JSON list of C-alpha atoms in Angstrom, two decimals:
[
{"chain": "A", "resi": 12, "resn": "MET", "atom": "CA", "xyz": [-150.22, -160.91, -3.77]},
{"chain": "A", "resi": 13, "resn": "THR", "atom": "CA", "xyz": [-152.42, -163.73, -2.71]},
{"chain": "A", "resi": 14, "resn": "PRO", "atom": "CA", "xyz": [-153.56, -166.43, -5.13]},
{"chain": "A", "resi": 15, "resn": "ASP", "atom": "CA", "xyz": [-157.12, -165.11, -4.88]},
{"chain": "A", "resi": 16, "resn": "SER", "atom": "CA", "xyz": [-156.16, -161.63, -6.03]},
{"chain": "A", "resi": 17, "resn": "MET", "atom": "CA", "xyz": [-154.04, -163.08, -8.87]},
{"chain": "A", "resi": 18, "resn": "SER", "atom": "CA", "xyz": [-156.94, -165.18, -10.14]},
{"chain": "A", "resi": 19, "resn": "MET", "atom": "CA", "xyz": [-159.22, -162.15, -9.94]},
{"chain": "A", "resi": 20, "resn": "ILE", "atom": "CA", "xyz": [-156.78, -160.09, -12.03]},
{"chain": "A", "resi": 21, "resn": "VAL", "atom": "CA", "xyz": [-156.48, -162.91, -14.59]},
{"chain": "A", "resi": 22, "resn": "MET", "atom": "CA", "xyz": [-160.27, -163.19, -14.83]},
{"chain": "A", "resi": 23, "resn": "LEU", "atom": "CA", "xyz": [-160.56, -159.44, -15.31]},
{"chain": "A", "resi": 24, "resn": "LEU", "atom": "CA", "xyz": [-157.99, -159.53, -18.12]},
{"chain": "A", "resi": 25, "resn": "VAL", "atom": "CA", "xyz": [-159.81, -162.43, -19.77]},
{"chain": "A", "resi": 26, "resn": "MET", "atom": "CA", "xyz": [-163.09, -160.52, -19.60]},
{"chain": "A", "resi": 27, "resn": "ILE", "atom": "CA", "xyz": [-161.48, -157.45, -21.16]},
{"chain": "A", "resi": 28, "resn": "ALA", "atom": "CA", "xyz": [-160.00, -159.58, -23.96]},
{"chain": "A", "resi": 29, "resn": "VAL", "atom": "CA", "xyz": [-163.35, -161.24, -24.66]},
{"chain": "A", "resi": 30, "resn": "PHE", "atom": "CA", "xyz": [-165.09, -157.87, -24.63]},
{"chain": "A", "resi": 31, "resn": "TYR", "atom": "CA", "xyz": [-162.55, -156.52, -27.13]},
{"chain": "A", "resi": 32, "resn": "PHE", "atom": "CA", "xyz": [-162.67, -159.46, -29.55]},
{"chain": "A", "resi": 33, "resn": "PHE", "atom": "CA", "xyz": [-166.44, -159.94, -29.51]},
{"chain": "A", "resi": 34, "resn": "LEU", "atom": "CA", "xyz": [-167.68, -156.34, -29.29]},
{"chain": "A", "resi": 35, "resn": "ILE", "atom": "CA", "xyz": [-165.13, -153.64, -30.06]},
{"chain": "A", "resi": 36, "resn": "ARG", "atom": "CA", "xyz": [-163.15, -155.23, -32.91]},
{"chain": "A", "resi": 37, "resn": "PRO", "atom": "CA", "xyz": [-166.19, -156.26, -35.03]},
{"chain": "A", "resi": 38, "resn": "GLU", "atom": "CA", "xyz": [-167.71, -152.81, -34.58]},
{"chain": "A", "resi": 39, "resn": "ASN", "atom": "CA", "xyz": [-164.48, -151.16, -35.79]},
{"chain": "A", "resi": 40, "resn": "LYS", "atom": "CA", "xyz": [-164.43, -153.46, -38.83]},
{"chain": "A", "resi": 41, "resn": "LYS", "atom": "CA", "xyz": [-168.04, -152.57, -39.60]},
{"chain": "A", "resi": 42, "resn": "LYS", "atom": "CA", "xyz": [-167.29, -148.82, -39.33]},
{"chain": "A", "resi": 43, "resn": "LYS", "atom": "CA", "xyz": [-164.29, -149.20, -41.64]},
{"chain": "A", "resi": 44, "resn": "ALA", "atom": "CA", "xyz": [-166.38, -151.11, -44.21]},
{"chain": "A", "resi": 45, "resn": "MET", "atom": "CA", "xyz": [-169.09, -148.42, -44.11]},
{"chain": "A", "resi": 46, "resn": "ASN", "atom": "CA", "xyz": [-166.51, -145.64, -44.54]},
{"chain": "A", "resi": 47, "resn": "ASP", "atom": "CA", "xyz": [-164.95, -147.50, -47.48]},
{"chain": "A", "resi": 48, "resn": "MET", "atom": "CA", "xyz": [-168.39, -147.95, -49.08]},
{"chain": "A", "resi": 49, "resn": "ARG", "atom": "CA", "xyz": [-169.25, -144.29, -48.61]},
{"chain": "A", "resi": 50, "resn": "SER", "atom": "CA", "xyz": [-165.92, -143.09, -50.01]},
{"chain": "A", "resi": 51, "resn": "SER", "atom": "CA", "xyz": [-166.33, -145.29, -53.10]},
{"chain": "A", "resi": 52, "resn": "LEU", "atom": "CA", "xyz": [-169.74, -143.88, -54.10]},
{"chain": "A", "resi": 53, "resn": "LYS", "atom": "CA", "xyz": [-169.91, -142.72, -57.70]},
{"chain": "A", "resi": 54, "resn": "VAL", "atom": "CA", "xyz": [-172.40, -141.19, -60.10]},
{"chain": "A", "resi": 55, "resn": "GLY", "atom": "CA", "xyz": [-174.97, -143.72, -61.25]},
{"chain": "A", "resi": 56, "resn": "ASP", "atom": "CA", "xyz": [-174.98, -145.85, -58.08]},
{"chain": "A", "resi": 57, "resn": "ASN", "atom": "CA", "xyz": [-178.38, -146.70, -56.65]},
{"chain": "A", "resi": 58, "resn": "ILE", "atom": "CA", "xyz": [-178.34, -146.12, -52.87]},
{"chain": "A", "resi": 59, "resn": "THR", "atom": "CA", "xyz": [-180.57, -146.32, -49.81]},
{"chain": "A", "resi": 60, "resn": "THR", "atom": "CA", "xyz": [-180.21, -143.72, -47.05]},
{"chain": "A", "resi": 61, "resn": "ILE", "atom": "CA", "xyz": [-180.57, -144.38, -43.33]},
{"chain": "A", "resi": 62, "resn": "GLY", "atom": "CA", "xyz": [-184.00, -142.74, -43.60]},
{"chain": "A", "resi": 63, "resn": "GLY", "atom": "CA", "xyz": [-185.12, -145.21, -46.28]},
{"chain": "A", "resi": 64, "resn": "VAL", "atom": "CA", "xyz": [-184.90, -142.89, -49.28]},
{"chain": "A", "resi": 65, "resn": "ILE", "atom": "CA", "xyz": [-183.86, -144.78, -52.43]},
{"chain": "A", "resi": 66, "resn": "GLY", "atom": "CA", "xyz": [-182.37, -142.99, -55.42]},
{"chain": "A", "resi": 67, "resn": "ASP", "atom": "CA", "xyz": [-179.61, -142.74, -57.99]},
{"chain": "A", "resi": 68, "resn": "ILE", "atom": "CA", "xyz": [-176.54, -140.59, -57.39]},
{"chain": "A", "resi": 69, "resn": "VAL", "atom": "CA", "xyz": [-176.22, -137.72, -59.88]},
{"chain": "A", "resi": 70, "resn": "GLN", "atom": "CA", "xyz": [-173.44, -135.73, -58.20]},
{"chain": "A", "resi": 71, "resn": "VAL", "atom": "CA", "xyz": [-170.71, -136.55, -55.68]},
{"chain": "A", "resi": 72, "resn": "LYS", "atom": "CA", "xyz": [-169.09, -133.77, -53.64]},
{"chain": "A", "resi": 73, "resn": "ASP", "atom": "CA", "xyz": [-166.49, -133.93, -50.86]},
{"chain": "A", "resi": 74, "resn": "GLU", "atom": "CA", "xyz": [-168.90, -134.59, -47.98]},
{"chain": "A", "resi": 75, "resn": "ASN", "atom": "CA", "xyz": [-172.27, -134.62, -49.78]},
{"chain": "A", "resi": 76, "resn": "ILE", "atom": "CA", "xyz": [-174.07, -136.42, -52.58]},
{"chain": "A", "resi": 77, "resn": "VAL", "atom": "CA", "xyz": [-177.05, -135.43, -54.70]},
{"chain": "A", "resi": 78, "resn": "ILE", "atom": "CA", "xyz": [-179.55, -138.14, -55.60]},
{"chain": "A", "resi": 79, "resn": "GLU", "atom": "CA", "xyz": [-182.57, -138.30, -57.90]},
{"chain": "A", "resi": 80, "resn": "VAL", "atom": "CA", "xyz": [-185.68, -139.94, -56.48]},
{"chain": "A", "resi": 81, "resn": "GLY", "atom": "CA", "xyz": [-189.10, -140.79, -57.87]},
{"chain": "A", "resi": 82, "resn": "ALA", "atom": "CA", "xyz": [-190.64, -140.51, -61.31]},
{"chain": "A", "resi": 83, "resn": "ASP", "atom": "CA", "xyz": [-190.39, -136.70, -61.18]},
{"chain": "A", "resi": 84, "resn": "LYS", "atom": "CA", "xyz": [-186.59, -136.93, -60.82]},
{"chain": "A", "resi": 85, "resn": "VAL", "atom": "CA", "xyz": [-186.57, -134.79, -57.69]},
{"chain": "A", "resi": 86, "resn": "ARG", "atom": "CA", "xyz": [-183.02, -134.07, -56.58]},
{"chain": "A", "resi": 87, "resn": "ILE", "atom": "CA", "xyz": [-182.12, -134.20, -52.89]},
{"chain": "A", "resi": 88, "resn": "GLU", "atom": "CA", "xyz": [-178.75, -133.51, -51.27]},
{"chain": "A", "resi": 89, "resn": "PHE", "atom": "CA", "xyz": [-177.54, -135.74, -48.43]},
{"chain": "A", "resi": 90, "resn": "THR", "atom": "CA", "xyz": [-174.34, -135.99, -46.45]},
{"chain": "A", "resi": 91, "resn": "LYS", "atom": "CA", "xyz": [-172.36, -139.14, -47.25]},
{"chain": "A", "resi": 92, "resn": "TRP", "atom": "CA", "xyz": [-172.75, -140.50, -43.72]},
{"chain": "A", "resi": 93, "resn": "ALA", "atom": "CA", "xyz": [-176.51, -140.74, -44.36]},
{"chain": "A", "resi": 94, "resn": "VAL", "atom": "CA", "xyz": [-175.97, -143.49, -46.95]},
{"chain": "A", "resi": 95, "resn": "SER", "atom": "CA", "xyz": [-176.92, -146.89, -45.56]},
{"chain": "A", "resi": 96, "resn": "THR", "atom": "CA", "xyz": [-176.35, -149.22, -48.53]},
{"chain": "A", "resi": 97, "resn": "ASN", "atom": "CA", "xyz": [-175.03, -149.08, -52.07]},
{"chain": "A", "resi": 98, "resn": "ASN", "atom": "CA", "xyz": [-177.65, -151.17, -53.87]},
{"chain": "A", "resi": 99, "resn": "THR", "atom": "CA", "xyz": [-175.63, -151.25, -57.10]},
{"chain": "A", "resi": 100, "resn": "ALA", "atom": "CA", "xyz": [-172.60, -152.76, -55.36]},
{"chain": "A", "resi": 101, "resn": "ASP", "atom": "CA", "xyz": [-174.79, -155.19, -53.40]},
{"chain": "A", "resi": 102, "resn": "LYS", "atom": "CA", "xyz": [-176.46, -156.45, -56.59]},
{"chain": "A", "resi": 103, "resn": "ALA", "atom": "CA", "xyz": [-173.07, -156.86, -58.29]},
{"chain": "A", "resi": 104, "resn": "ALA", "atom": "CA", "xyz": [-171.73, -158.82, -55.32]},
{"chain": "A", "resi": 105, "resn": "ALA", "atom": "CA", "xyz": [-174.83, -161.05, -55.30]},
{"chain": "A", "resi": 106, "resn": "LYS", "atom": "CA", "xyz": [-174.42, -161.72, -59.03]},
{"chain": "A", "resi": 107, "resn": "ALA", "atom": "CA", "xyz": [-170.75, -162.60, -58.56]},
{"chain": "A", "resi": 108, "resn": "GLN", "atom": "CA", "xyz": [-171.63, -164.95, -55.73]},
{"chain": "A", "resi": 109, "resn": "GLU", "atom": "CA", "xyz": [-174.34, -166.64, -57.81]},
{"chain": "A", "resi": 110, "resn": "ALA", "atom": "CA", "xyz": [-171.87, -167.06, -60.68]},
{"chain": "A", "resi": 111, "resn": "ALA", "atom": "CA", "xyz": [-169.31, -168.62, -58.34]},
{"chain": "A", "resi": 112, "resn": "VAL", "atom": "CA", "xyz": [-171.89, -171.07, -56.97]},
{"chain": "A", "resi": 113, "resn": "ALA", "atom": "CA", "xyz": [-172.99, -172.01, -60.50]},
{"chain": "A", "resi": 114, "resn": "ALA", "atom": "CA", "xyz": [-169.36, -172.51, -61.54]},
{"chain": "A", "resi": 115, "resn": "ARG", "atom": "CA", "xyz": [-168.74, -174.79, -58.54]},
{"chain": "A", "resi": 116, "resn": "LYS", "atom": "CA", "xyz": [-171.87, -176.81, -59.33]},
{"chain": "A", "resi": 117, "resn": "GLN", "atom": "CA", "xyz": [-170.81, -177.13, -62.98]},
{"chain": "A", "resi": 118, "resn": "ALA", "atom": "CA", "xyz": [-167.29, -178.20, -62.00]},
{"chain": "A", "resi": 119, "resn": "LYS", "atom": "CA", "xyz": [-168.73, -180.77, -59.60]},
{"chain": "A", "resi": 120, "resn": "LYS", "atom": "CA", "xyz": [-171.06, -182.04, -62.33]},
{"chain": "A", "resi": 121, "resn": "ASP", "atom": "CA", "xyz": [-168.21, -182.24, -64.88]},
{"chain": "A", "resi": 122, "resn": "LYS", "atom": "CA", "xyz": [-166.02, -184.11, -62.40]},
{"chain": "A", "resi": 123, "resn": "LYS", "atom": "CA", "xyz": [-168.85, -186.57, -61.70]},
{"chain": "A", "resi": 124, "resn": "ASN", "atom": "CA", "xyz": [-169.44, -187.22, -65.45]},
{"chain": "A", "resi": 125, "resn": "LYS", "atom": "CA", "xyz": [-165.77, -188.03, -66.13]}
]
């Protein structure tokens, strides 16, 4: 092999590695996180579907969920893959993050006052 062909092969391998680490791997992580979120849905969670429907889960089946929407408490059945976000879990995570920030600020303030 000539040095030119070797450098071309090396460049091709580098491009494949970059493509994997910047595109494929993050997408697989995102899919795994979405599957974990969908498998952890439970009755009482407030969710948003990929179509924008917001409601509370009243029944969880193997592959489907039933949610109540609106003031009339209309029940609609969706497949789990149609769930975009778990608003209940997102709010809990935001509260935990706010509490952690407040605790860090308080610790910093206490350290400064000593």
